[in-house]
Amino acid sequence: MLTLVAVVEYPAGAEAAGQRYEDTVLALLGRHGGELERRLRGVGGQCEVHVIRFADRAGYESFLVDPERAALRAALGADAPDTRVIEVHEV
């Protein structure tokens, strides 16, 4: 099991587009053995934090190169969110 935390930041003025992108991309997790455990939005709406689990690293890697995900991100261009992913474990 692979557990990740994604910190997603939206460019100023692109919050709505970024949130729609995340809605669509997070729905793709299942096809790669992933599951969204928690989705939290910052009070100002400019960032989100996601807790995501994958059955294995291969699933995460296939999610990263999913053609639909790549096309959605390319369509946003400069309005695409900036995402930092951290691998975590229970303590």
mmCIF file of N, CA and C in Angstrom:
data_model
loop_
_atom_site.group_PDB
_atom_site.id
_atom_site.type_symbol
_atom_site.label_atom_id
_atom_site.label_comp_id
_atom_site.label_asym_id
_atom_site.label_seq_id
_atom_site.Cartn_x
_atom_site.Cartn_y
_atom_site.Cartn_z
ATOM 1 N N MET A 1 0.839 -1.178 0.000
ATOM 2 C CA MET A 1 0.000 0.000 0.000
ATOM 3 C C MET A 1 0.885 1.243 0.000
ATOM 4 N N LEU A 2 0.551 2.217 -0.829
ATOM 5 C CA LEU A 2 1.286 3.464 -0.944
ATOM 6 C C LEU A 2 0.330 4.588 -0.552
ATOM 7 N N THR A 3 0.714 5.388 0.438
ATOM 8 C CA THR A 3 -0.110 6.508 0.885
ATOM 9 C C THR A 3 0.621 7.807 0.572
ATOM 10 N N LEU A 4 -0.106 8.736 -0.045
ATOM 11 C CA LEU A 4 0.453 10.014 -0.460
ATOM 12 C C LEU A 4 -0.397 11.159 0.057
ATOM 13 N N VAL A 5 0.251 12.281 0.294
ATOM 14 C CA VAL A 5 -0.440 13.532 0.566
ATOM 15 C C VAL A 5 -0.061 14.480 -0.561
ATOM 16 N N ALA A 6 -1.054 15.044 -1.201
ATOM 17 C CA ALA A 6 -0.820 16.009 -2.270
ATOM 18 C C ALA A 6 -1.263 17.381 -1.792
ATOM 19 N N VAL A 7 -0.368 18.341 -1.871
ATOM 20 C CA VAL A 7 -0.687 19.733 -1.563
ATOM 21 C C VAL A 7 -0.822 20.437 -2.904
ATOM 22 N N VAL A 8 -2.020 20.876 -3.203
ATOM 23 C CA VAL A 8 -2.360 21.434 -4.506
ATOM 24 C C VAL A 8 -2.622 22.933 -4.348
ATOM 25 N N GLU A 9 -1.892 23.734 -5.104
ATOM 26 C CA GLU A 9 -2.079 25.187 -5.046
ATOM 27 C C GLU A 9 -2.521 25.688 -6.408
ATOM 28 N N TYR A 10 -3.550 26.530 -6.391
ATOM 29 C CA TYR A 10 -4.094 27.089 -7.625
ATOM 30 C C TYR A 10 -3.508 28.466 -7.892
ATOM 31 N N PRO A 11 -3.195 28.763 -9.144
ATOM 32 C CA PRO A 11 -2.753 30.120 -9.469
ATOM 33 C C PRO A 11 -3.876 31.120 -9.147
ATOM 34 N N ALA A 12 -3.510 32.308 -8.720
ATOM 35 C CA ALA A 12 -4.505 33.334 -8.418
ATOM 36 C C ALA A 12 -5.409 33.567 -9.628
ATOM 37 N N GLY A 13 -6.696 33.576 -9.370
ATOM 38 C CA GLY A 13 -7.680 33.785 -10.430
ATOM 39 C C GLY A 13 -8.090 32.525 -11.153
ATOM 40 N N ALA A 14 -7.413 31.405 -10.887
ATOM 41 C CA ALA A 14 -7.730 30.145 -11.574
ATOM 42 C C ALA A 14 -8.270 29.095 -10.607
ATOM 43 N N GLU A 15 -8.767 29.539 -9.464
ATOM 44 C CA GLU A 15 -9.237 28.587 -8.452
ATOM 45 C C GLU A 15 -10.380 27.703 -8.976
ATOM 46 N N ALA A 16 -11.360 28.282 -9.609
ATOM 47 C CA ALA A 16 -12.505 27.500 -10.098
ATOM 48 C C ALA A 16 -12.072 26.482 -11.147
ATOM 49 N N ALA A 17 -11.223 26.894 -12.070
ATOM 50 C CA ALA A 17 -10.733 25.969 -13.102
ATOM 51 C C ALA A 17 -9.906 24.863 -12.461
ATOM 52 N N GLY A 18 -9.086 25.208 -11.494
ATOM 53 C CA GLY A 18 -8.278 24.209 -10.800
ATOM 54 C C GLY A 18 -9.117 23.210 -10.037
ATOM 55 N N GLN A 19 -10.158 23.689 -9.389
ATOM 56 C CA GLN A 19 -11.039 22.792 -8.642
ATOM 57 C C GLN A 19 -11.773 21.845 -9.589
ATOM 58 N N ARG A 20 -12.207 22.336 -10.739
ATOM 59 C CA ARG A 20 -12.852 21.459 -11.736
ATOM 60 C C ARG A 20 -11.867 20.417 -12.244
ATOM 61 N N TYR A 21 -10.639 20.843 -12.481
ATOM 62 C CA TYR A 21 -9.589 19.911 -12.908
ATOM 63 C C TYR A 21 -9.412 18.815 -11.865
ATOM 64 N N GLU A 22 -9.281 19.202 -10.611
ATOM 65 C CA GLU A 22 -9.102 18.206 -9.546
ATOM 66 C C GLU A 22 -10.299 17.280 -9.456
ATOM 67 N N ASP A 23 -11.511 17.804 -9.571
ATOM 68 C CA ASP A 23 -12.709 16.950 -9.561
ATOM 69 C C ASP A 23 -12.581 15.849 -10.603
ATOM 70 N N THR A 24 -12.179 16.231 -11.801
ATOM 71 C CA THR A 24 -12.091 15.285 -12.917
ATOM 72 C C THR A 24 -10.928 14.315 -12.737
ATOM 73 N N VAL A 25 -9.773 14.822 -12.351
ATOM 74 C CA VAL A 25 -8.579 13.984 -12.229
ATOM 75 C C VAL A 25 -8.705 13.000 -11.060
ATOM 76 N N LEU A 26 -9.261 13.452 -9.961
ATOM 77 C CA LEU A 26 -9.417 12.543 -8.815
ATOM 78 C C LEU A 26 -10.368 11.392 -9.148
ATOM 79 N N ALA A 27 -11.297 11.620 -10.051
ATOM 80 C CA ALA A 27 -12.208 10.548 -10.474
ATOM 81 C C ALA A 27 -11.483 9.463 -11.275
ATOM 82 N N LEU A 28 -10.266 9.748 -11.744
ATOM 83 C CA LEU A 28 -9.483 8.769 -12.508
ATOM 84 C C LEU A 28 -8.695 7.809 -11.608
ATOM 85 N N LEU A 29 -8.617 8.096 -10.332
ATOM 86 C CA LEU A 29 -7.790 7.286 -9.431
ATOM 87 C C LEU A 29 -8.134 5.804 -9.480
ATOM 88 N N GLY A 30 -9.404 5.485 -9.487
ATOM 89 C CA GLY A 30 -9.850 4.090 -9.420
ATOM 90 C C GLY A 30 -9.308 3.216 -10.537
ATOM 91 N N ARG A 31 -9.154 3.782 -11.719
ATOM 92 C CA ARG A 31 -8.652 2.974 -12.835
ATOM 93 C C ARG A 31 -7.184 2.592 -12.659
ATOM 94 N N HIS A 32 -6.529 3.195 -11.646
ATOM 95 C CA HIS A 32 -5.116 2.910 -11.378
ATOM 96 C C HIS A 32 -4.913 2.288 -9.997
ATOM 97 N N GLY A 33 -5.992 1.809 -9.399
ATOM 98 C CA GLY A 33 -5.891 1.199 -8.072
ATOM 99 C C GLY A 33 -5.740 2.216 -6.961
ATOM 100 N N GLY A 34 -6.129 3.452 -7.228
ATOM 101 C CA GLY A 34 -6.035 4.505 -6.230
ATOM 102 C C GLY A 34 -7.378 4.837 -5.628
ATOM 103 N N GLU A 35 -7.323 5.478 -4.455
ATOM 104 C CA GLU A 35 -8.537 5.871 -3.760
ATOM 105 C C GLU A 35 -8.274 7.173 -3.003
ATOM 106 N N LEU A 36 -9.186 8.116 -3.144
ATOM 107 C CA LEU A 36 -9.103 9.367 -2.407
ATOM 108 C C LEU A 36 -9.679 9.125 -1.018
ATOM 109 N N GLU A 37 -8.847 9.261 -0.007
ATOM 110 C CA GLU A 37 -9.311 9.071 1.367
ATOM 111 C C GLU A 37 -9.876 10.342 1.965
ATOM 112 N N ARG A 38 -9.265 11.455 1.588
ATOM 113 C CA ARG A 38 -9.688 12.726 2.178
ATOM 114 C C ARG A 38 -9.323 13.855 1.235
ATOM 115 N N ARG A 39 -10.225 14.819 1.131
ATOM 116 C CA ARG A 39 -9.988 16.012 0.324
ATOM 117 C C ARG A 39 -10.372 17.225 1.162
ATOM 118 N N LEU A 40 -9.399 18.070 1.402
ATOM 119 C CA LEU A 40 -9.610 19.249 2.231
ATOM 120 C C LEU A 40 -9.272 20.491 1.420
ATOM 121 N N ARG A 41 -10.048 21.544 1.605
ATOM 122 C CA ARG A 41 -9.802 22.789 0.869
ATOM 123 C C ARG A 41 -9.424 23.878 1.865
ATOM 124 N N GLY A 42 -8.408 24.653 1.502
ATOM 125 C CA GLY A 42 -7.999 25.778 2.332
ATOM 126 C C GLY A 42 -9.118 26.798 2.454
ATOM 127 N N VAL A 43 -9.162 27.490 3.562
ATOM 128 C CA VAL A 43 -10.223 28.452 3.842
ATOM 129 C C VAL A 43 -10.368 29.484 2.723
ATOM 130 N N GLY A 44 -9.267 29.939 2.159
ATOM 131 C CA GLY A 44 -9.323 30.927 1.086
ATOM 132 C C GLY A 44 -9.634 30.347 -0.283
ATOM 133 N N GLY A 45 -9.675 29.019 -0.392
ATOM 134 C CA GLY A 45 -9.998 28.363 -1.661
ATOM 135 C C GLY A 45 -8.852 28.280 -2.651
ATOM 136 N N GLN A 46 -7.646 28.698 -2.255
ATOM 137 C CA GLN A 46 -6.525 28.688 -3.202
ATOM 138 C C GLN A 46 -5.685 27.423 -3.132
ATOM 139 N N CYS A 47 -6.023 26.516 -2.223
ATOM 140 C CA CYS A 47 -5.259 25.269 -2.148
ATOM 141 C C CYS A 47 -6.142 24.144 -1.622
ATOM 142 N N GLU A 48 -5.681 22.929 -1.876
ATOM 143 C CA GLU A 48 -6.331 21.726 -1.367
ATOM 144 C C GLU A 48 -5.256 20.782 -0.873
ATOM 145 N N VAL A 49 -5.665 19.892 0.008
ATOM 146 C CA VAL A 49 -4.802 18.805 0.474
ATOM 147 C C VAL A 49 -5.574 17.514 0.252
ATOM 148 N N HIS A 50 -4.924 16.551 -0.395
ATOM 149 C CA HIS A 50 -5.546 15.253 -0.673
ATOM 150 C C HIS A 50 -4.741 14.160 0.005
ATOM 151 N N VAL A 51 -5.433 13.229 0.624
ATOM 152 C CA VAL A 51 -4.804 12.007 1.125
ATOM 153 C C VAL A 51 -5.272 10.905 0.189
ATOM 154 N N ILE A 52 -4.304 10.268 -0.466
ATOM 155 C CA ILE A 52 -4.596 9.282 -1.515
ATOM 156 C C ILE A 52 -3.847 7.993 -1.219
ATOM 157 N N ARG A 53 -4.506 6.875 -1.454
ATOM 158 C CA ARG A 53 -3.858 5.564 -1.323
ATOM 159 C C ARG A 53 -3.899 4.847 -2.662
ATOM 160 N N PHE A 54 -2.796 4.188 -2.950
ATOM 161 C CA PHE A 54 -2.704 3.315 -4.122
ATOM 162 C C PHE A 54 -2.381 1.917 -3.645
ATOM 163 N N ALA A 55 -2.852 0.921 -4.374
ATOM 164 C CA ALA A 55 -2.552 -0.465 -4.028
ATOM 165 C C ALA A 55 -1.044 -0.713 -4.085
ATOM 166 N N ASP A 56 -0.369 -0.023 -5.024
ATOM 167 C CA ASP A 56 1.084 -0.191 -5.160
ATOM 168 C C ASP A 56 1.660 1.004 -5.925
ATOM 169 N N ARG A 57 2.966 1.097 -5.958
ATOM 170 C CA ARG A 57 3.645 2.207 -6.625
ATOM 171 C C ARG A 57 3.360 2.214 -8.134
ATOM 172 N N ALA A 58 3.221 1.029 -8.722
ATOM 173 C CA ALA A 58 2.938 0.955 -10.159
ATOM 174 C C ALA A 58 1.626 1.669 -10.497
ATOM 175 N N GLY A 59 0.637 1.551 -9.627
ATOM 176 C CA GLY A 59 -0.633 2.249 -9.847
ATOM 177 C C GLY A 59 -0.454 3.753 -9.837
ATOM 178 N N TYR A 60 0.330 4.251 -8.894
ATOM 179 C CA TYR A 60 0.613 5.691 -8.822
ATOM 180 C C TYR A 60 1.336 6.155 -10.086
ATOM 181 N N GLU A 61 2.324 5.395 -10.489
ATOM 182 C CA GLU A 61 3.081 5.760 -11.681
ATOM 183 C C GLU A 61 2.204 5.749 -12.932
ATOM 184 N N SER A 62 1.272 4.804 -13.029
ATOM 185 C CA SER A 62 0.385 4.781 -14.196
ATOM 186 C C SER A 62 -0.606 5.947 -14.138
ATOM 187 N N PHE A 63 -1.008 6.357 -12.946
ATOM 188 C CA PHE A 63 -1.869 7.530 -12.795
ATOM 189 C C PHE A 63 -1.156 8.787 -13.311
ATOM 190 N N LEU A 64 0.114 8.910 -12.988
ATOM 191 C CA LEU A 64 0.872 10.090 -13.401
ATOM 192 C C LEU A 64 0.943 10.241 -14.918
ATOM 193 N N VAL A 65 0.951 9.141 -15.643
ATOM 194 C CA VAL A 65 1.064 9.210 -17.105
ATOM 195 C C VAL A 65 -0.257 8.918 -17.815
ATOM 196 N N ASP A 66 -1.353 8.905 -17.077
ATOM 197 C CA ASP A 66 -2.669 8.674 -17.677
ATOM 198 C C ASP A 66 -2.892 9.722 -18.771
ATOM 199 N N PRO A 67 -3.200 9.283 -19.995
ATOM 200 C CA PRO A 67 -3.356 10.228 -21.113
ATOM 201 C C PRO A 67 -4.477 11.245 -20.894
ATOM 202 N N GLU A 68 -5.554 10.827 -20.263
ATOM 203 C CA GLU A 68 -6.656 11.759 -20.009
ATOM 204 C C GLU A 68 -6.223 12.838 -19.013
ATOM 205 N N ARG A 69 -5.499 12.429 -17.995
ATOM 206 C CA ARG A 69 -4.983 13.382 -17.010
ATOM 207 C C ARG A 69 -4.032 14.377 -17.681
ATOM 208 N N ALA A 70 -3.136 13.860 -18.514
ATOM 209 C CA ALA A 70 -2.172 14.720 -19.209
ATOM 210 C C ALA A 70 -2.876 15.717 -20.120
ATOM 211 N N ALA A 71 -3.903 15.272 -20.820
ATOM 212 C CA ALA A 71 -4.640 16.157 -21.729
ATOM 213 C C ALA A 71 -5.368 17.253 -20.955
ATOM 214 N N LEU A 72 -5.947 16.898 -19.836
ATOM 215 C CA LEU A 72 -6.639 17.889 -19.010
ATOM 216 C C LEU A 72 -5.660 18.944 -18.492
ATOM 217 N N ARG A 73 -4.510 18.477 -18.060
ATOM 218 C CA ARG A 73 -3.496 19.400 -17.529
ATOM 219 C C ARG A 73 -2.974 20.321 -18.636
ATOM 220 N N ALA A 74 -2.723 19.764 -19.804
ATOM 221 C CA ALA A 74 -2.246 20.567 -20.929
ATOM 222 C C ALA A 74 -3.281 21.611 -21.331
ATOM 223 N N ALA A 75 -4.550 21.264 -21.272
ATOM 224 C CA ALA A 75 -5.611 22.198 -21.640
ATOM 225 C C ALA A 75 -5.654 23.402 -20.697
ATOM 226 N N LEU A 76 -5.264 23.211 -19.443
ATOM 227 C CA LEU A 76 -5.255 24.324 -18.488
ATOM 228 C C LEU A 76 -4.070 25.255 -18.693
ATOM 229 N N GLY A 77 -2.988 24.737 -19.237
ATOM 230 C CA GLY A 77 -1.795 25.562 -19.473
ATOM 231 C C GLY A 77 -1.292 26.209 -18.198
ATOM 232 N N ALA A 78 -1.139 27.525 -18.227
ATOM 233 C CA ALA A 78 -0.603 28.262 -17.074
ATOM 234 C C ALA A 78 -1.544 28.259 -15.880
ATOM 235 N N ASP A 79 -2.804 27.901 -16.084
ATOM 236 C CA ASP A 79 -3.768 27.845 -14.981
ATOM 237 C C ASP A 79 -3.764 26.502 -14.258
ATOM 238 N N ALA A 80 -2.894 25.588 -14.687
ATOM 239 C CA ALA A 80 -2.814 24.270 -14.040
ATOM 240 C C ALA A 80 -2.299 24.434 -12.612
ATOM 241 N N PRO A 81 -2.829 23.646 -11.681
ATOM 242 C CA PRO A 81 -2.371 23.727 -10.298
ATOM 243 C C PRO A 81 -0.916 23.287 -10.159
ATOM 244 N N ASP A 82 -0.280 23.788 -9.129
ATOM 245 C CA ASP A 82 1.063 23.359 -8.743
ATOM 246 C C ASP A 82 0.876 22.356 -7.612
ATOM 247 N N THR A 83 1.410 21.150 -7.771
ATOM 248 C CA THR A 83 1.167 20.093 -6.789
ATOM 249 C C THR A 83 2.467 19.545 -6.244
ATOM 250 N N ARG A 84 2.521 19.443 -4.930
ATOM 251 C CA ARG A 84 3.648 18.810 -4.239
ATOM 252 C C ARG A 84 3.115 17.527 -3.614
ATOM 253 N N VAL A 85 3.767 16.403 -3.903
ATOM 254 C CA VAL A 85 3.323 15.096 -3.398
ATOM 255 C C VAL A 85 4.352 14.579 -2.404
ATOM 256 N N ILE A 86 3.839 14.108 -1.267
ATOM 257 C CA ILE A 86 4.683 13.594 -0.198
ATOM 258 C C ILE A 86 4.231 12.166 0.130
ATOM 259 N N GLU A 87 5.160 11.228 0.095
ATOM 260 C CA GLU A 87 4.848 9.863 0.505
ATOM 261 C C GLU A 87 4.866 9.826 2.036
ATOM 262 N N VAL A 88 3.818 9.261 2.637
ATOM 263 C CA VAL A 88 3.695 9.249 4.097
ATOM 264 C C VAL A 88 3.374 7.848 4.598
ATOM 265 N N HIS A 89 3.482 7.674 5.924
ATOM 266 C CA HIS A 89 3.089 6.414 6.564
ATOM 267 C C HIS A 89 2.535 6.724 7.951
ATOM 268 N N GLU A 90 1.786 5.802 8.482
ATOM 269 C CA GLU A 90 1.197 5.962 9.818
ATOM 270 C C GLU A 90 2.292 5.955 10.873
ATOM 271 N N VAL A 91 2.112 6.733 11.928
ATOM 272 C CA VAL A 91 3.060 6.733 13.046
ATOM 273 C C VAL A 91 2.331 6.426 14.331
#
